[in-house]
Short mmCIF file of C-alpha atoms and ligand atoms in Angstrom, two decimals:
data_model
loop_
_atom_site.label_atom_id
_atom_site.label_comp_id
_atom_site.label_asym_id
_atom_site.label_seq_id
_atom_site.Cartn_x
_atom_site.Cartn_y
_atom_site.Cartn_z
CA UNK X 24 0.00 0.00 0.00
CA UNK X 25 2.76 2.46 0.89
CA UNK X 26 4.83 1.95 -2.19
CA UNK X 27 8.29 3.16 -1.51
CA UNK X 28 7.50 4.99 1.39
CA UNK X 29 10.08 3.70 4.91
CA UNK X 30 9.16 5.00 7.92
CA UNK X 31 11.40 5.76 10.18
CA UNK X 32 9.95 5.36 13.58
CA UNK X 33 6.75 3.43 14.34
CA UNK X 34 4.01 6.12 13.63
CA UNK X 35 2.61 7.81 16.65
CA UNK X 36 -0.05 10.51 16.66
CA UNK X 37 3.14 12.97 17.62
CA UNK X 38 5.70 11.76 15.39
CA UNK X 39 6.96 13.49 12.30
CA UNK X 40 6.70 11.02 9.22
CA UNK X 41 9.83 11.48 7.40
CA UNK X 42 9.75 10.31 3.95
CA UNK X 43 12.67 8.41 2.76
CA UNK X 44 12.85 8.48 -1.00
CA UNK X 45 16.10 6.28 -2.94
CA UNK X 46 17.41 8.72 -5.77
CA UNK X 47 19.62 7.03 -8.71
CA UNK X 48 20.96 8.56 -11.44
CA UNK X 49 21.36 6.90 -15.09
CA UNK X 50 23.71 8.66 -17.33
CA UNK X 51 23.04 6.99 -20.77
CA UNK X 52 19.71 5.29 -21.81
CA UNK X 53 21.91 2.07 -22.26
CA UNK X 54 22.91 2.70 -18.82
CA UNK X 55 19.15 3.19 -17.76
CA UNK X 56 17.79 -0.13 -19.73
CA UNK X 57 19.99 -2.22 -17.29
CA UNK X 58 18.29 -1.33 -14.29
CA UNK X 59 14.60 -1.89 -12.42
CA UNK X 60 12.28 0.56 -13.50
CA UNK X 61 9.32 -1.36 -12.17
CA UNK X 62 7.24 0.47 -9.13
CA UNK X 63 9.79 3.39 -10.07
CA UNK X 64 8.93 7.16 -11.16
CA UNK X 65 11.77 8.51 -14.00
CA UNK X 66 12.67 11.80 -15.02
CA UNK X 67 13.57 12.12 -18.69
CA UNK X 68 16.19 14.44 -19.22
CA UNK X 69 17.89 16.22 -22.67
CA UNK X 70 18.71 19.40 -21.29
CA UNK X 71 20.45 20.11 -25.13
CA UNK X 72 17.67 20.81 -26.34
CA UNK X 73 15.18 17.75 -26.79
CA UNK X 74 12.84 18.31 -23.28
CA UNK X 75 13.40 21.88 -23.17
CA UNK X 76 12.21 21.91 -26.65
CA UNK X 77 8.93 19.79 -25.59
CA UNK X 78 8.58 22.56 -22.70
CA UNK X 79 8.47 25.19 -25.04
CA UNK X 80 5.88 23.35 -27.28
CA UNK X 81 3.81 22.58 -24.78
CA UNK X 82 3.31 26.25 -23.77
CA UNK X 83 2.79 26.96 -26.96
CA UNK X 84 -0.46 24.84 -26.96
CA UNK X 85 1.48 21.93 -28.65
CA UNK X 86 -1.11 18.91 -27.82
CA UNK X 87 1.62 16.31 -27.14
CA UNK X 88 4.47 14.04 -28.81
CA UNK X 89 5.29 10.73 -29.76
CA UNK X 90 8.18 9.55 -29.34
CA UNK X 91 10.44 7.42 -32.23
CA UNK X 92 13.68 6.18 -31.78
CA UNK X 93 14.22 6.37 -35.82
CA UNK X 94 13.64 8.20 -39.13
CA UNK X 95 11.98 5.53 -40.50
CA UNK X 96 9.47 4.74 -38.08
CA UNK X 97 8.59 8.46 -37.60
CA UNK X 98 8.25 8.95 -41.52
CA UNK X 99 5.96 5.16 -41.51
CA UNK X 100 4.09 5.90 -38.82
CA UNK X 101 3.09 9.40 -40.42
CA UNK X 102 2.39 8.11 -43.45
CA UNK X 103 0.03 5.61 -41.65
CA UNK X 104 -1.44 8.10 -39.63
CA UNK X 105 -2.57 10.20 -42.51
CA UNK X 106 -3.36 12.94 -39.87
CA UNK X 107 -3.17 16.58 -40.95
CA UNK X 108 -3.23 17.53 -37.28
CA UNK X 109 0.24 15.35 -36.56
CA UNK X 110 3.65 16.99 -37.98
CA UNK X 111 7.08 15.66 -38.08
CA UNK X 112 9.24 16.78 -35.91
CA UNK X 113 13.42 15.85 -34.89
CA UNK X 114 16.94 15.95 -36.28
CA UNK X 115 20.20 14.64 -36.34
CA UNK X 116 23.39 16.70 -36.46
CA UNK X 117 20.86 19.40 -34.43
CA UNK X 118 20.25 20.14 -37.60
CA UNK X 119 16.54 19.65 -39.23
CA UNK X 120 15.79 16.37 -41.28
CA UNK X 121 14.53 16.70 -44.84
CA UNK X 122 10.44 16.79 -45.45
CA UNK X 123 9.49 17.33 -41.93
CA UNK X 124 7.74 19.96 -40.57
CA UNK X 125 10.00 21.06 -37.72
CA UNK X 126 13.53 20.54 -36.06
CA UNK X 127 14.01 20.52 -32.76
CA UNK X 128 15.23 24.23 -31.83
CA UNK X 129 12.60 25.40 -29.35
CA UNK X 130 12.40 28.36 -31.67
CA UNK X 131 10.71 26.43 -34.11
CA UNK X 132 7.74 25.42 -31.91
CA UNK X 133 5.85 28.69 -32.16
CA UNK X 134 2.24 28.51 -31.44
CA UNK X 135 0.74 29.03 -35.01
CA UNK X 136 3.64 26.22 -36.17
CA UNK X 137 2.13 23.75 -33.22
CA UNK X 138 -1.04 25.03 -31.86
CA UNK X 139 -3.18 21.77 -31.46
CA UNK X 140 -0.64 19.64 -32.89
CA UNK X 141 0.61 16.18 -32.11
CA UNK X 142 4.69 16.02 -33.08
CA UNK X 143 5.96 12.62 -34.03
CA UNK X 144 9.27 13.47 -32.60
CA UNK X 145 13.12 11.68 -33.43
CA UNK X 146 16.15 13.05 -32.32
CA UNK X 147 19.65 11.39 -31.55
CA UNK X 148 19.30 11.12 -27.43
CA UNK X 149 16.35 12.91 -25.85
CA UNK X 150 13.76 10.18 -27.54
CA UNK X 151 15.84 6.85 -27.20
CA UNK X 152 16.00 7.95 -23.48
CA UNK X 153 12.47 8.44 -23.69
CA UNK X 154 11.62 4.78 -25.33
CA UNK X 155 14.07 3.04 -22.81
CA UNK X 156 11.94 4.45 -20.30
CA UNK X 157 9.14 2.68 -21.44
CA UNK X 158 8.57 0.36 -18.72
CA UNK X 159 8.66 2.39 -15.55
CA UNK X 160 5.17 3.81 -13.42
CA UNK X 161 5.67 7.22 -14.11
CA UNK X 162 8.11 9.08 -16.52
CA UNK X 163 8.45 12.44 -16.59
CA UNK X 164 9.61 15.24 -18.42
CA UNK X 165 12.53 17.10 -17.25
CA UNK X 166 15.21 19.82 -18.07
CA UNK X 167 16.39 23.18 -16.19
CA UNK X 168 13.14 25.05 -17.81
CA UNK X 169 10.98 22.68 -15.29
CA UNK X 170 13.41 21.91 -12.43
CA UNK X 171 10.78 23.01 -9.39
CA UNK X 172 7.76 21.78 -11.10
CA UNK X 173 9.36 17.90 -11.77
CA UNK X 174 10.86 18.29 -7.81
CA UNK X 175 7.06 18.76 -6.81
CA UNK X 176 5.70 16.11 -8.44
CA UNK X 177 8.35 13.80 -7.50
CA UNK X 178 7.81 14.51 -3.99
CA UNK X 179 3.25 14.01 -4.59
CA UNK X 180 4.74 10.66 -6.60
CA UNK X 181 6.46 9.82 -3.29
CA UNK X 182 7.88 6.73 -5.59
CA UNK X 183 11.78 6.41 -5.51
CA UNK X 184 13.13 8.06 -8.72
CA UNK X 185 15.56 7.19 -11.30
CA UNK X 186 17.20 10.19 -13.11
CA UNK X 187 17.42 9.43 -16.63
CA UNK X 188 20.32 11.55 -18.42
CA UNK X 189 20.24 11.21 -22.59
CA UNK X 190 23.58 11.46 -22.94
CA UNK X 191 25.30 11.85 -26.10
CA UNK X 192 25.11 8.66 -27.97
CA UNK X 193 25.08 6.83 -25.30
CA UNK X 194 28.35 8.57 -23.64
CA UNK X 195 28.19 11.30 -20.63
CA UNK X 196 27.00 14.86 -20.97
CA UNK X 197 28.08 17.01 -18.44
CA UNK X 198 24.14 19.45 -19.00
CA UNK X 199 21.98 16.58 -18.25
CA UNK X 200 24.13 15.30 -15.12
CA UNK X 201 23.92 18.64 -13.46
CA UNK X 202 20.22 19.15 -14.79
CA UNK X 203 19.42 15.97 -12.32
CA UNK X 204 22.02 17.31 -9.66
CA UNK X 205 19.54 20.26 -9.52
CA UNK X 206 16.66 18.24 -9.26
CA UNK X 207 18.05 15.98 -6.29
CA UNK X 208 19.45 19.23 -5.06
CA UNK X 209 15.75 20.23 -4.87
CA UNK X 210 14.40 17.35 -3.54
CA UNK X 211 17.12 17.44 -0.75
CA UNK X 212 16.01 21.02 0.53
CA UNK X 213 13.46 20.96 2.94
CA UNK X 214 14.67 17.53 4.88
CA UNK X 215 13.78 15.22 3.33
CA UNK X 216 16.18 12.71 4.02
CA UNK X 217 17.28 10.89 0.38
CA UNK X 218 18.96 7.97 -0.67
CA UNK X 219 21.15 8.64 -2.54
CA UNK X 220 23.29 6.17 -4.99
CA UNK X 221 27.13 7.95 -5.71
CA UNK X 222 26.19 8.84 -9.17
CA UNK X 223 23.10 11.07 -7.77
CA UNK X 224 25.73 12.43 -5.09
CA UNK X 225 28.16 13.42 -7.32
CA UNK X 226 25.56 14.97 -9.84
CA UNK X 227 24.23 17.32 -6.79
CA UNK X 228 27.37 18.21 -5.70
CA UNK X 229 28.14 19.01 -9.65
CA UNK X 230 25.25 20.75 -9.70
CA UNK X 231 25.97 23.32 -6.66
CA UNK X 232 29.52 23.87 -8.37
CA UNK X 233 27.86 25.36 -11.72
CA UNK X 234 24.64 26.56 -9.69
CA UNK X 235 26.13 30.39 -9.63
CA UNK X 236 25.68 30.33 -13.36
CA UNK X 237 23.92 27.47 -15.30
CA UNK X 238 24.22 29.70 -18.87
CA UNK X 239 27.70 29.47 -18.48
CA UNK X 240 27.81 25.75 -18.32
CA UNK X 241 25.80 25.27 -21.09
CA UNK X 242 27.43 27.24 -23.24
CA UNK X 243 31.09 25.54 -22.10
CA UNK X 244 29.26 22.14 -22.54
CA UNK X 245 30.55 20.17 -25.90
CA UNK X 246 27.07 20.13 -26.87
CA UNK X 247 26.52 23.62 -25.89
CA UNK X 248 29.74 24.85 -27.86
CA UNK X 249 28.77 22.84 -31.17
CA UNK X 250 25.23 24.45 -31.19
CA UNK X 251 26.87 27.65 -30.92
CA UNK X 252 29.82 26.57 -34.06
CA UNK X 253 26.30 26.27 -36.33
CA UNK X 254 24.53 29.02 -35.32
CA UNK X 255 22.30 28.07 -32.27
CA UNK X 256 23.63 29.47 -29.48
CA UNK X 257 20.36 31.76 -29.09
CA UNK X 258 19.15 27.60 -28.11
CA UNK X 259 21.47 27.34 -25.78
CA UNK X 260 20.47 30.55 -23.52
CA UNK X 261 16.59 29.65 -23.85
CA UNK X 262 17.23 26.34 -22.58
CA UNK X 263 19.07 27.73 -19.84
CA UNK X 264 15.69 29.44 -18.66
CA UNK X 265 15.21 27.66 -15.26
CA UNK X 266 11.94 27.19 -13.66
CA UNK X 267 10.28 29.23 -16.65
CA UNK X 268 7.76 26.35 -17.11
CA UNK X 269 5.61 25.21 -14.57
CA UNK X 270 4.67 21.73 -16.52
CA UNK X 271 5.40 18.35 -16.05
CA UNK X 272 4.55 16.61 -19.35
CA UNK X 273 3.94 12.65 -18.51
CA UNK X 274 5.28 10.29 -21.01
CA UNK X 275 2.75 7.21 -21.25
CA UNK X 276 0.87 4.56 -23.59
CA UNK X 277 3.46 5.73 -26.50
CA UNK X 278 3.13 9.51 -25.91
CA UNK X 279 4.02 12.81 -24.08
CA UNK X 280 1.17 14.74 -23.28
CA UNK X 281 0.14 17.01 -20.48
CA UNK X 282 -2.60 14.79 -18.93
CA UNK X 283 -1.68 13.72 -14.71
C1 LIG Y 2 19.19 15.03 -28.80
O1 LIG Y 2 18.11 14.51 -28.49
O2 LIG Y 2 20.12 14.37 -29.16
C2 LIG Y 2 19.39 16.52 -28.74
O3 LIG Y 2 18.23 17.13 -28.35
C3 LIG Y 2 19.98 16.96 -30.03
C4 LIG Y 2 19.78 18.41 -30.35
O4 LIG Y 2 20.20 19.30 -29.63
O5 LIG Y 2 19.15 18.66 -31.37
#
């Protein structure tokens, strides 16, 4: 009945009920497939640019996203879909992908581009991480635009959380890790004693080191600092908007929308 929930002391009208809540951190979706997602609540996160692009969507009236690992089945499952109310959305290279509608630069997601729209999205990390995700009880949509709004609903979920970096084809990226130090950081605040595994140590402590100025470390991040070498650094800086979405898109059943 009480999920992950430990108490710490036999419950007594006076005692305080302290919630113990295990934080791990994943920092590849290869990495992530090789652990237990069951009974678990993940945070999806592709801080360059693939969730902060969602964000932006989404408050731009965007009515949700699915998901594809590749081209191919994005481009099939369009053409099966026949649906003039569902674009084509992703890249590779950050850099748009012939005959679809729209890249991934949150600066493409305007709201008369994806007003009432369903995106059939592909991009290198953000949706792999996304698919290998599949098979926990909650994922969630995360990145430095949302950082509050995914602590709070970690904290209602009360379910012990795996943080679920993108990566960079399946190698470290230094913006996701200390995107999820910030969460745990978060989570940590008010005393609410965590579990933490080393990776989600290290990421918070990362994560207070570039806390000062979280612009900065995007912009020195490899991924930052290629965006910028083809002419999206202007990315870079929006995705570096913390807490400027209050959202917590659910990914579930195949597809990111904003439903609890
Ligand atoms: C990804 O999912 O690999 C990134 O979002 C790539 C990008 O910045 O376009």
């Amino acid at each position: 009945m009480f999920g992950s929930l430990h108490f710490e002391t036999p419950i007594s009208p006076r005692s305080v009920v302290k919630i113990l809540m295990k934080i791990d951190l994943a920092f590849t979706p290869f990495e992530l497939e090789k652990k237990e997602l069951e009974g678990k609540a993940v945070v999806v996160i592709d801080s360059l640019r693939a969730t902060s692009t969602m964000l932006t969507a989404f408050e731009n009236e965007c009515a949700g996203f699915i998901p594809v690992a590749t081209i191919e089945e994005a481009r099939e499952l369009s053409a099966n879909l026949k649906d003039p109310n569902i674009l084509l959305g992703g890249e590779r290279g950050a850099r748009p992908l012939e005959g679809f509608h729209v890249g991934n630069s949150p600066r493409d997601y305007s709201p008369g581009k994806v007003r009432g729209k369903v995106v059939i999205m592909t991009t290198t990390n953000g949706t792999r991480a996304l698919v290998a995700a599949r098979e926990a009880e909650e994922v969630f949509i995360g990145a430095f635009l949302n950082l509050s709004a995914v602590c709070r609903r970690l904290k209602e979920s009360g379910r012990d959380v795996i943080i679920a970096c993108s990566g960079e084809k399946n190698l470290f990226c230094l913006e996701d890790f200390v995107c999820g130090g910030g969460m745990i950081a978060c989570l940590s605040a008010d005393g609410n004693s965590l579990v933490m595994t080393d990776a989600a140590r290290a990421a918070k402590i990362l994560y207070e080191h570039f806390s000062p100025d979280i612009c900065a470390m995007l912009e020195g991040s490899e991924w930052g600092q290629y965006l910028e070498s083809i002419g999206l650094g202007e990315d870079v800086r929006i995705c570096a908007q913390i807490d400027s979405s209050c959202f917590v898109p659910v990914y579930r059943d195949g597809k990111v929308s904003l439903d609890r």
